[in-house]
CSV table of C-alpha atoms and ligand atoms in Angstrom, one decimal:
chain,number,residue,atom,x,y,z
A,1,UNK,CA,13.0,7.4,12.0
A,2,UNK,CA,10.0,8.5,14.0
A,3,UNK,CA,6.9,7.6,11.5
A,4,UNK,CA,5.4,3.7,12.1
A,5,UNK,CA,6.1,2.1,8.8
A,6,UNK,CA,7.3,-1.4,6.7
A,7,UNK,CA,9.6,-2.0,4.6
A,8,UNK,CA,10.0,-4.9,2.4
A,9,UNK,CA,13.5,-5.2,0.7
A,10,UNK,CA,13.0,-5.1,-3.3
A,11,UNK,CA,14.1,-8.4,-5.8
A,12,UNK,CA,15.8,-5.7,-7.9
A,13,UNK,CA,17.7,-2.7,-6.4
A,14,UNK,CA,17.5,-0.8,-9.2
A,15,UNK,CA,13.9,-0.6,-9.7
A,16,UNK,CA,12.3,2.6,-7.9
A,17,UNK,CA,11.8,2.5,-4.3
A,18,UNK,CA,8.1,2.4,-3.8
A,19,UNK,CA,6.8,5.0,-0.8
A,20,UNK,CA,3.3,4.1,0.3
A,21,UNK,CA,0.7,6.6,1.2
A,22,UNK,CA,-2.5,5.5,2.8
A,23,UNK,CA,-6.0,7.0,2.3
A,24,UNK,CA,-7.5,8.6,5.8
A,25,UNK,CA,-9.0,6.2,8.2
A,26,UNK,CA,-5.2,3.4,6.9
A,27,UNK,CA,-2.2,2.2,7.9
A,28,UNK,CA,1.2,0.8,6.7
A,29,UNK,CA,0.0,-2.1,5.5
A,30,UNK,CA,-2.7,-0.9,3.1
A,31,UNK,CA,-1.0,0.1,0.0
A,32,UNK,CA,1.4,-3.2,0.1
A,33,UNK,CA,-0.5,-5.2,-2.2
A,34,UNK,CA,-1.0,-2.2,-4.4
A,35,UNK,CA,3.1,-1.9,-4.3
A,36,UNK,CA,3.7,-5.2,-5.0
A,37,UNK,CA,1.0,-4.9,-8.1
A,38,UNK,CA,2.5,-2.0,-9.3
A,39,UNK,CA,6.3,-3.0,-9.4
A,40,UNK,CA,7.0,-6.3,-8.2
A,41,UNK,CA,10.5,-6.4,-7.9
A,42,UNK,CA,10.8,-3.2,-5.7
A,43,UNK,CA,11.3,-2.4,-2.1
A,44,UNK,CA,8.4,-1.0,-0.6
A,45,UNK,CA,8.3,2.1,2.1
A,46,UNK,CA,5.3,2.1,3.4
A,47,UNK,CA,4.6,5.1,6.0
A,48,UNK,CA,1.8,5.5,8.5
A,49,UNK,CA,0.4,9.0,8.4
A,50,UNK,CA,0.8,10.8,12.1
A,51,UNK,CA,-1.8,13.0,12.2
A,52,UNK,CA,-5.4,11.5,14.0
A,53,UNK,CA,-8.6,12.7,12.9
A,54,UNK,CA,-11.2,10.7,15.2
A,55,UNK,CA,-8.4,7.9,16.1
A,56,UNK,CA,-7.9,7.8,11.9
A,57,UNK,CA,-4.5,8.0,11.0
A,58,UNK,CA,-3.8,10.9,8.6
A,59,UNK,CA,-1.0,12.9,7.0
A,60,UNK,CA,-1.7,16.1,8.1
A,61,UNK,CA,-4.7,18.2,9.9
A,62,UNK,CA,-7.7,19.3,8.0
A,63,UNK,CA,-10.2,21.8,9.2
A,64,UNK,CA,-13.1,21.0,7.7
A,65,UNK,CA,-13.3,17.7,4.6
A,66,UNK,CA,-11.4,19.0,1.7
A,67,UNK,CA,-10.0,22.2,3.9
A,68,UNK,CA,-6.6,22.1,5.3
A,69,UNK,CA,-4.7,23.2,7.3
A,70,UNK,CA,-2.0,25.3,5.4
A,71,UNK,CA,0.2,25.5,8.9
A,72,UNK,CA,0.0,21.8,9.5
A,73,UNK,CA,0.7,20.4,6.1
A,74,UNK,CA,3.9,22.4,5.8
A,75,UNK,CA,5.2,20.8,9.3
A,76,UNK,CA,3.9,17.6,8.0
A,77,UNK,CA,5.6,17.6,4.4
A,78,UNK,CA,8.8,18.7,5.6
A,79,UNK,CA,8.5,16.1,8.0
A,80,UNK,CA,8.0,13.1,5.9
A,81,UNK,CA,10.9,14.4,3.5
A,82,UNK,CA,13.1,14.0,6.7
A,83,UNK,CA,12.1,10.9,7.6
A,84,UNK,CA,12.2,9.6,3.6
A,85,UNK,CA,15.9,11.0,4.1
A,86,UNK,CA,17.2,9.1,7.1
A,87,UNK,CA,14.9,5.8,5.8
A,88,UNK,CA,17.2,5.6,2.8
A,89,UNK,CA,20.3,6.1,5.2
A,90,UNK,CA,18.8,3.4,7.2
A,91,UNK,CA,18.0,1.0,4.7
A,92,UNK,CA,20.8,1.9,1.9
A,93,UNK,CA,18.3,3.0,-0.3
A,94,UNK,CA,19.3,5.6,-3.6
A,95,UNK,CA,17.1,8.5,-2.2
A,96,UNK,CA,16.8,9.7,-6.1
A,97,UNK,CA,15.1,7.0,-6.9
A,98,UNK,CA,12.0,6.8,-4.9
A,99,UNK,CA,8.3,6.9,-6.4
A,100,UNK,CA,5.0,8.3,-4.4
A,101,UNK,CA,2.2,5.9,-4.8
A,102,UNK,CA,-0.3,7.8,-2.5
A,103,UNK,CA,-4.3,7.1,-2.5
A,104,UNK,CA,-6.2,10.4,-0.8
A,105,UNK,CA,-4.8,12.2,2.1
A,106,UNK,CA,-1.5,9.9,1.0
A,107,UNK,CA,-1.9,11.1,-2.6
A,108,UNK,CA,-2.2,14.8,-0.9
A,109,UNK,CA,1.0,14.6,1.2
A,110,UNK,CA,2.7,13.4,-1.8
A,111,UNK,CA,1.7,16.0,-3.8
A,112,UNK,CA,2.6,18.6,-1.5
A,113,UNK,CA,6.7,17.1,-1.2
A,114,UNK,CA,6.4,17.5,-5.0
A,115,UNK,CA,5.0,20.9,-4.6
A,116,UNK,CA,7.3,21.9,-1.7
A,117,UNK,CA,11.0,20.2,-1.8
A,118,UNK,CA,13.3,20.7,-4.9
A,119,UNK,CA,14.7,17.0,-4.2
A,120,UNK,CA,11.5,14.9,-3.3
A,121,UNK,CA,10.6,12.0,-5.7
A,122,UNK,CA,11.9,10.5,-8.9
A,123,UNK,CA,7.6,9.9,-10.2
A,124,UNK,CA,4.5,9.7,-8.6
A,125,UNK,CA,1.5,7.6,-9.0
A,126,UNK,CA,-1.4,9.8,-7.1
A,127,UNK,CA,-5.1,8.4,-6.6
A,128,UNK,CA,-7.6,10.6,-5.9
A,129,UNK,CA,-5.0,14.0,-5.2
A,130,UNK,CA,-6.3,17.6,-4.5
A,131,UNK,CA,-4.5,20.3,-5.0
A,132,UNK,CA,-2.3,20.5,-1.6
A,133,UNK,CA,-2.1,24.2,-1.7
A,134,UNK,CA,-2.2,27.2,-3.6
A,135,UNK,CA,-0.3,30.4,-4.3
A,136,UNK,CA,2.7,28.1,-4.4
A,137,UNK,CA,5.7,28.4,-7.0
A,138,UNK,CA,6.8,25.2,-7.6
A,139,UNK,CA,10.1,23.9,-8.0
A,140,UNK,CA,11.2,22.6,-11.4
A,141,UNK,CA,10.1,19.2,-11.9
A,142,UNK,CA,12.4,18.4,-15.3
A,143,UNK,CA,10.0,16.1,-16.7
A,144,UNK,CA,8.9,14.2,-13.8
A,145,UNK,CA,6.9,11.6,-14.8
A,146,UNK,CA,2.8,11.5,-12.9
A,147,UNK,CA,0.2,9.3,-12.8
A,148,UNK,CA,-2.7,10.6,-11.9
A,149,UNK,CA,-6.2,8.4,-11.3
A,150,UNK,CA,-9.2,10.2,-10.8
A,151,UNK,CA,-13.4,9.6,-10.7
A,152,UNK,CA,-15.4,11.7,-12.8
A,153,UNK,CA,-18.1,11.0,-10.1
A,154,UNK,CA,-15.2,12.0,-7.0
A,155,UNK,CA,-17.4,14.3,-4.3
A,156,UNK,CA,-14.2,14.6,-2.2
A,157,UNK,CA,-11.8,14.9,-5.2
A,158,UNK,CA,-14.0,16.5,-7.4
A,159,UNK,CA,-12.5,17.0,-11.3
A,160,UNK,CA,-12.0,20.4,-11.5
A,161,UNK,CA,-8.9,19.6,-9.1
A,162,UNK,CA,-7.8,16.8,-11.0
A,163,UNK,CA,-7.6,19.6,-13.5
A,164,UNK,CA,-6.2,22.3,-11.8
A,165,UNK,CA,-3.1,19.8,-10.2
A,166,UNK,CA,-2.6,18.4,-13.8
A,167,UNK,CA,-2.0,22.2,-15.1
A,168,UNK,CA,0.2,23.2,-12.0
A,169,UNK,CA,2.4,20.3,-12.1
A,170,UNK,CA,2.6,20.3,-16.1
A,171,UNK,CA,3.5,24.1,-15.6
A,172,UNK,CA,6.2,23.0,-13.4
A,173,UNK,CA,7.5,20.7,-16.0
A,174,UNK,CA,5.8,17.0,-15.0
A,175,UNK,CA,5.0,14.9,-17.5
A,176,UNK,CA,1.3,13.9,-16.5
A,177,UNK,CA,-0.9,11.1,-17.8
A,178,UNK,CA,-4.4,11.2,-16.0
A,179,UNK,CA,-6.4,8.3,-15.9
A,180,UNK,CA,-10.2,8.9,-16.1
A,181,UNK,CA,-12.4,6.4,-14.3
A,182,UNK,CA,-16.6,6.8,-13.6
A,183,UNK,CA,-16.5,6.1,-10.6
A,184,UNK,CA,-16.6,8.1,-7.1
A,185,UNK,CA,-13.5,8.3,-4.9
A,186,UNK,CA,-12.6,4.4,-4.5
A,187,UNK,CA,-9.8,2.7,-6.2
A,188,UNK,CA,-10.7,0.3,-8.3
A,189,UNK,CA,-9.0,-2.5,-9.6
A,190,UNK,CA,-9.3,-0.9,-13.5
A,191,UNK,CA,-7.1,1.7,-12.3
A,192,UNK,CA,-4.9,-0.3,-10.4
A,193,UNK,CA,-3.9,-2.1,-13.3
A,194,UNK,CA,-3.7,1.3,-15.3
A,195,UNK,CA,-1.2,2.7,-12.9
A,196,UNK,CA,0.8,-0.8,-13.2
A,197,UNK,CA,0.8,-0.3,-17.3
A,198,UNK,CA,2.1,3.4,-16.6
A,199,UNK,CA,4.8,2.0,-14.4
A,200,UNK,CA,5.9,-0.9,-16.5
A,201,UNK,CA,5.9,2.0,-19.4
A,202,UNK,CA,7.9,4.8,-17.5
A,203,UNK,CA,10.4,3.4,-15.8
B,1,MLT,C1,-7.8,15.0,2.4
B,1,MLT,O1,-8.3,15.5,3.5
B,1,MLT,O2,-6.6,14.8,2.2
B,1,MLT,C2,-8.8,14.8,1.4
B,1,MLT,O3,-10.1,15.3,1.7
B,1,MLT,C3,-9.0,13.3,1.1
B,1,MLT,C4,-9.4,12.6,2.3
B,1,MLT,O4,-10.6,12.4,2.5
B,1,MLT,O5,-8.5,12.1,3.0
């Protein structure tokens, strides 16, 4: 249990744990009102990333923006599937049934578990993703449903990766709905509410 994080016990234990996954530069307590928007009745894990870039917390190193570092990512990822391992020990939570809802670096990280680990989450909800690495073959996903939210205008998450994730996750066997906003990398509160009507929808 060595990541800084909240958790907030759900009204329903069996709707999906939430896991929370700030954006460079957040914390733990970011994504919470996003959580609580997108399933209000469940118990939210929200993790603070342990890598710092310029005292900003993030999930793993990066060499240069949008460039990262392959090494660190893999030490990173298998690190946060430990820790999402001994949290549901801890807290006597159905590790099965746990959804990503990352924005950025956190929608990275989660993307890389799902690329990565055979056993990592039930869905996803990922603002603003890049493809986490390359070269990679992934495990099957059996359908797992993915939200993705992306910004035709996104310099750091630029479409052509939206694209390029949606194909390598669908080839894997995701089910992915991508939500198109015109906009730049921010969430806004259009596709807040778009990943709450996929959530109400899927699960
Ligand atoms: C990353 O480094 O994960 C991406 O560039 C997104 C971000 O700026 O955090």
């Amino acid at each position: 249990m060595d990541m800084i994080h909240v958790y907030q016990e759900g009204k329903n234990p069996a709707a999906p744990t939430l896991v929370l996954l700030h954006g460079t530069g957040g914390n733990e307590h970011d994504l919470l009102g996003l959580g609580a928007m997108i399933s209000p009745e469940s118990a939210l894990l929200s993790v603070r990333g342990k890598v710092l870039e310029n005292g900003m917390p993030r999930f793993f190193r990066r060499l240069a923006e949008g460039v990262f570092d392959e090494e660190d990512l893999v030490l990173r990822t298998a690190e946060l599937q430990a820790f999402l391992d001994a949290a549901a020990a801890e807290y006597g939570l159905d590790r099965s049934n746990m959804v990503a809802v990352g924005y950025s670096n956190g929608a990275n990280i989660a993307a890389s578990l799902i690329f990565h680990e055979q056993e990592s989450f039930r869905g996803a909800v990922l603002h603003h993703p890049m493809v986490p690495r390359r070269g990679l073959q992934l495990p099957a996903l059996g359908g797992m449903p993915v939200f993705i939210g992306a910004g035709a205008n996104d310099r750091i998450c630029p479409p052509h990766e939206t694209e390029e994730l949606t194909e390598l996750l669908r080839g894997a066997g995701a089910e992915v709905d991508v939500h198109w906003e015109n906009y730049g990398h921010q969430l806004t509160g259009t596709e807040a509410r778009a990943a709450a009507d996929w959530f109400k929808r899927t699960f």
